[in-house]
Amino acid sequence: RLPPTAVDPLSTDHRPLATDAPPALRLPPTAVDPLATDHRPLATDPPSAYRLPPTAVDPLSTDHRPLATTPSAIVFDRVTYVYPGSIHKALDDVSFVIPAGQHVALAGENGSGKTTIVKLLCRLYHPTEGRILVDGVDLREWDPSALRKRIAVMFQDYARYQLTARENIGFGDLDALGDEALIRAAAGRAGADSVVEALPHGYETRLGKWFEEGVELSTGDWQRVALARAFLRDAAIVILDEPTSSLDAKVEHEVFGRLRQLARDRTAIFISHRMSTARLADCIYVLANGRVVEQGTHDELDALGGAYSTLFRLQAESYR
């Protein structure tokens, strides 16, 4: 049973969405749940497991505007959100504009509202108050299936499929599941190519230990594979929510550097606790207690001497 304000027809709680959001949203209730931390094997025919009956696409609306080819901007207009069953405002009167093609970082401590912004943008929930606009049109009017195809997203709790390395990456775009060149290219962009090529059977090696022949990866290597899955999707909007938390600072900086190159003609939103990574963004929004408290470039916020500057300097000290 769904809470009245929830949009996701697949989840009965509020765990973070997995990296390949659009395929994950097409999982039937009986298939393995990629949103959980306990990832059991999928069915023997993975692509067929990723199909929902038509009625399960979105229970909230029957009249949807098709998504434009390239969103010109993302606008949060006085958005407030309260999770079902809670009285706490996860977001409180949040407003900002992300122009098309801009790379934005969301910064702030845990629980400040960063991931909630991403969930609302992915239309997993509707705002309790306010509006989210894409191309000047309320997000509620866009076709949810088309919208999710246009968004490549990797959340903190990414999926670890007990399938081959090729399938783990290919699920980022099911149409490319059989295209080895595209899968290898995505792996290269994410720095996962060296990981996969070192496996006993390369891209056909089964990952995880649910099966006897499976090979378990380190947390960092799983993250590289999950990043490749996100990079495979040719999306207009790229979102990375703490995707490199298990990578060292140097590797994380390199990954986000690749993201900037890959997303040159796309809108990109990334969340990282490392302020050295946030400084790569065109604009940084700093959140605290569900509100945007600062915004600007790294240099502007550093000169301001506020919350961002304090976090940046504290982290810089810890690396000395």
CSV table of C-alpha atoms in Angstrom, one decimal, residues 43-244:
chain,number,residue,atom,x,y,z
A,43,ALA,CA,15.7,-14.2,-12.7
A,44,THR,CA,17.5,-16.1,-15.5
A,45,ASP,CA,16.2,-13.7,-18.1
A,46,PRO,CA,17.2,-10.3,-16.6
A,47,PRO,CA,15.7,-8.0,-19.4
A,48,SER,CA,12.3,-9.6,-19.1
A,49,ALA,CA,12.4,-9.1,-15.4
A,50,TYR,CA,12.5,-5.4,-15.9
A,51,ARG,CA,9.0,-5.0,-17.3
A,52,LEU,CA,6.0,-3.7,-15.4
A,53,PRO,CA,2.4,-4.0,-16.5
A,54,PRO,CA,1.4,-0.7,-18.2
A,55,THR,CA,-0.9,0.3,-15.3
A,56,ALA,CA,2.1,0.4,-12.9
A,57,VAL,CA,4.0,3.2,-14.7
A,58,ASP,CA,2.4,6.0,-12.7
A,59,PRO,CA,-0.7,5.8,-10.6
A,60,LEU,CA,-1.1,9.6,-10.2
A,61,SER,CA,-1.9,10.9,-13.7
A,62,THR,CA,-3.4,9.9,-17.0
A,63,ASP,CA,-2.6,13.0,-19.1
A,64,HIS,CA,1.1,13.6,-19.6
A,65,ARG,CA,3.0,16.1,-21.7
A,66,PRO,CA,5.9,14.4,-23.6
A,67,LEU,CA,9.3,15.4,-22.4
A,68,ALA,CA,11.3,17.9,-24.5
A,69,THR,CA,14.5,16.6,-26.2
A,70,THR,CA,16.7,18.8,-23.9
A,71,PRO,CA,15.3,20.5,-20.8
A,72,SER,CA,16.2,24.2,-20.9
A,73,ALA,CA,16.2,24.5,-17.1
A,74,ILE,CA,15.2,22.9,-13.9
A,75,VAL,CA,13.4,25.2,-11.4
A,76,PHE,CA,12.5,24.5,-7.8
A,77,ASP,CA,9.8,27.1,-6.9
A,78,ARG,CA,9.2,27.4,-3.2
A,79,VAL,CA,9.3,23.6,-2.7
A,80,THR,CA,8.5,22.1,0.7
A,81,TYR,CA,8.5,18.3,1.2
A,82,VAL,CA,7.4,16.2,4.2
A,83,TYR,CA,7.9,12.5,4.0
A,84,PRO,CA,4.8,10.4,4.6
A,85,GLY,CA,4.4,9.7,8.4
A,86,SER,CA,6.7,12.5,9.4
A,87,ILE,CA,6.1,16.0,10.6
A,88,HIS,CA,9.7,17.1,9.8
A,89,LYS,CA,10.2,19.2,6.7
A,90,ALA,CA,12.9,17.5,4.7
A,91,LEU,CA,12.8,20.5,2.4
A,92,ASP,CA,11.5,23.9,3.5
A,93,ASP,CA,10.6,26.6,0.9
A,94,VAL,CA,13.5,25.7,-1.4
A,95,SER,CA,13.9,27.8,-4.6
A,96,PHE,CA,16.7,27.7,-7.2
A,97,VAL,CA,17.2,27.6,-11.0
A,98,ILE,CA,19.6,25.3,-12.8
A,99,PRO,CA,20.0,26.5,-16.4
A,100,ALA,CA,20.4,23.9,-19.2
A,101,GLY,CA,23.9,22.6,-19.4
A,102,GLN,CA,25.0,23.9,-16.0
A,103,HIS,CA,26.9,21.7,-13.6
A,104,VAL,CA,25.6,22.1,-10.0
A,105,ALA,CA,26.8,20.7,-6.7
A,106,LEU,CA,24.6,20.3,-3.7
A,107,ALA,CA,26.6,20.6,-0.5
A,108,GLY,CA,25.7,20.2,3.2
A,109,GLU,CA,25.8,17.9,6.1
A,110,ASN,CA,23.8,14.6,6.2
A,111,GLY,CA,20.1,15.1,6.5
A,112,SER,CA,20.2,18.6,5.0
A,113,GLY,CA,17.9,17.7,2.1
A,114,LYS,CA,20.3,17.0,-0.8
A,115,THR,CA,19.0,13.5,-1.6
A,116,THR,CA,15.4,14.6,-1.2
A,117,ILE,CA,15.9,17.2,-4.0
A,118,VAL,CA,17.1,14.4,-6.3
A,119,LYS,CA,14.1,12.1,-5.4
A,120,LEU,CA,11.7,14.9,-6.2
A,121,LEU,CA,13.4,15.7,-9.4
A,122,CYS,CA,13.2,12.0,-10.4
A,123,ARG,CA,9.5,12.3,-9.6
A,124,LEU,CA,9.5,9.6,-6.9
A,125,TYR,CA,7.4,12.0,-4.9
A,126,HIS,CA,5.5,15.2,-5.5
A,127,PRO,CA,6.3,18.3,-3.5
A,128,THR,CA,4.1,18.8,-0.4
A,129,GLU,CA,4.1,22.5,-1.4
A,130,GLY,CA,5.5,24.4,-4.4
A,131,ARG,CA,6.4,23.4,-7.9
A,132,ILE,CA,9.3,21.8,-9.8
A,133,LEU,CA,9.5,23.0,-13.4
A,134,VAL,CA,11.4,21.4,-16.4
A,135,ASP,CA,11.4,23.6,-19.5
A,136,GLY,CA,9.0,25.9,-17.8
A,137,VAL,CA,6.4,23.2,-17.3
A,138,ASP,CA,5.3,21.6,-13.9
A,139,LEU,CA,7.0,18.2,-13.5
A,140,ARG,CA,3.6,16.7,-12.8
A,141,GLU,CA,2.7,17.3,-16.5
A,142,TRP,CA,5.6,15.4,-18.0
A,143,ASP,CA,5.3,11.8,-18.9
A,144,PRO,CA,7.0,10.0,-16.0
A,145,SER,CA,8.4,7.1,-18.1
A,146,ALA,CA,9.9,9.5,-20.6
A,147,LEU,CA,11.3,11.7,-17.9
A,148,ARG,CA,13.1,8.8,-16.2
A,149,LYS,CA,14.6,7.7,-19.5
A,150,ARG,CA,16.1,11.2,-19.8
A,151,ILE,CA,17.7,11.0,-16.4
A,152,ALA,CA,20.8,9.0,-15.5
A,153,VAL,CA,21.0,8.8,-11.7
A,154,MET,CA,23.3,7.1,-9.3
A,155,PHE,CA,22.3,7.1,-5.6
A,156,GLN,CA,24.4,6.2,-2.6
A,157,ASP,CA,22.7,2.7,-2.3
A,158,TYR,CA,23.5,1.5,-5.8
A,159,ALA,CA,22.6,-1.9,-7.0
A,160,ARG,CA,25.0,-4.9,-7.1
A,161,TYR,CA,23.4,-7.3,-9.5
A,162,GLN,CA,24.4,-11.0,-9.1
A,163,LEU,CA,24.9,-11.1,-12.9
A,164,THR,CA,27.7,-10.6,-15.4
A,165,ALA,CA,29.8,-7.4,-15.5
A,166,ARG,CA,28.3,-6.7,-18.9
A,167,GLU,CA,24.8,-7.0,-17.6
A,168,ASN,CA,25.6,-4.9,-14.5
A,169,ILE,CA,26.7,-2.1,-16.8
A,170,GLY,CA,24.2,-2.7,-19.5
A,171,PHE,CA,21.2,-2.3,-17.2
A,172,GLY,CA,22.0,1.5,-17.4
A,173,ASP,CA,20.3,1.4,-20.8
A,174,LEU,CA,18.5,-1.8,-21.7
A,175,ASP,CA,18.6,-0.9,-25.4
A,176,ALA,CA,22.4,-1.1,-25.2
A,177,LEU,CA,22.6,-4.3,-23.2
A,178,GLY,CA,23.9,-6.2,-26.2
A,179,ASP,CA,26.2,-3.4,-27.5
A,180,GLU,CA,29.6,-4.4,-26.4
A,181,ALA,CA,31.3,-1.3,-27.8
A,182,LEU,CA,29.0,1.0,-25.8
A,183,ILE,CA,29.4,-1.0,-22.6
A,184,ARG,CA,33.1,-0.9,-22.9
A,185,ALA,CA,33.1,2.8,-23.6
A,186,ALA,CA,31.0,3.4,-20.5
A,187,ALA,CA,33.3,1.3,-18.4
A,188,GLY,CA,36.3,3.3,-19.7
A,189,ARG,CA,34.6,6.6,-18.7
A,190,ALA,CA,33.9,5.4,-15.2
A,191,GLY,CA,37.4,3.9,-14.7
A,192,ALA,CA,35.8,0.4,-14.5
A,193,ASP,CA,37.5,-1.0,-17.6
A,194,SER,CA,40.7,-2.1,-15.8
A,195,VAL,CA,38.5,-3.7,-13.1
A,196,VAL,CA,36.5,-5.7,-15.6
A,197,GLU,CA,39.4,-6.7,-17.8
A,198,ALA,CA,41.2,-8.1,-14.8
A,199,LEU,CA,38.3,-10.5,-14.1
A,200,PRO,CA,38.6,-14.2,-15.2
A,201,HIS,CA,36.1,-13.9,-18.0
A,202,GLY,CA,36.2,-10.2,-18.5
A,203,TYR,CA,32.8,-8.7,-19.2
A,204,GLU,CA,31.1,-12.2,-19.0
A,205,THR,CA,32.3,-12.8,-15.5
A,206,ARG,CA,29.5,-13.2,-13.0
A,207,LEU,CA,29.8,-10.7,-10.1
A,208,GLY,CA,28.9,-11.3,-6.5
A,209,LYS,CA,29.0,-14.5,-4.5
A,210,TRP,CA,25.4,-15.8,-4.8
A,211,PHE,CA,26.7,-18.2,-7.4
A,212,GLU,CA,29.7,-20.5,-7.0
A,213,GLU,CA,31.5,-19.0,-10.0
A,214,GLY,CA,30.8,-15.5,-9.0
A,215,VAL,CA,33.6,-13.0,-8.2
A,216,GLU,CA,33.1,-10.5,-5.4
A,217,LEU,CA,34.4,-7.0,-6.0
A,218,SER,CA,35.7,-4.5,-3.5
A,219,THR,CA,33.3,-1.7,-2.6
A,220,GLY,CA,35.3,0.8,-4.7
A,221,ASP,CA,35.2,-1.5,-7.7
A,222,TRP,CA,31.5,-2.0,-7.3
A,223,GLN,CA,31.1,1.8,-7.4
A,224,ARG,CA,33.1,2.0,-10.6
A,225,VAL,CA,30.8,-0.6,-12.2
A,226,ALA,CA,27.8,1.4,-11.0
A,227,LEU,CA,29.2,4.6,-12.4
A,228,ALA,CA,29.7,2.9,-15.7
A,229,ARG,CA,26.0,1.9,-15.6
A,230,ALA,CA,25.0,5.5,-15.1
A,231,PHE,CA,27.4,6.8,-17.8
A,232,LEU,CA,25.9,4.3,-20.3
A,233,ARG,CA,22.6,6.1,-20.4
A,234,ASP,CA,22.6,9.0,-23.0
A,235,ALA,CA,20.7,11.3,-20.7
A,236,ALA,CA,19.9,15.0,-20.8
A,237,ILE,CA,20.2,15.2,-17.0
A,238,VAL,CA,23.0,13.4,-15.1
A,239,ILE,CA,22.7,13.0,-11.3
A,240,LEU,CA,25.4,11.5,-9.0
A,241,ASP,CA,24.4,11.3,-5.3
A,242,GLU,CA,27.6,10.5,-3.3
A,243,PRO,CA,28.6,8.0,-6.0
A,244,THR,CA,32.3,7.8,-5.0
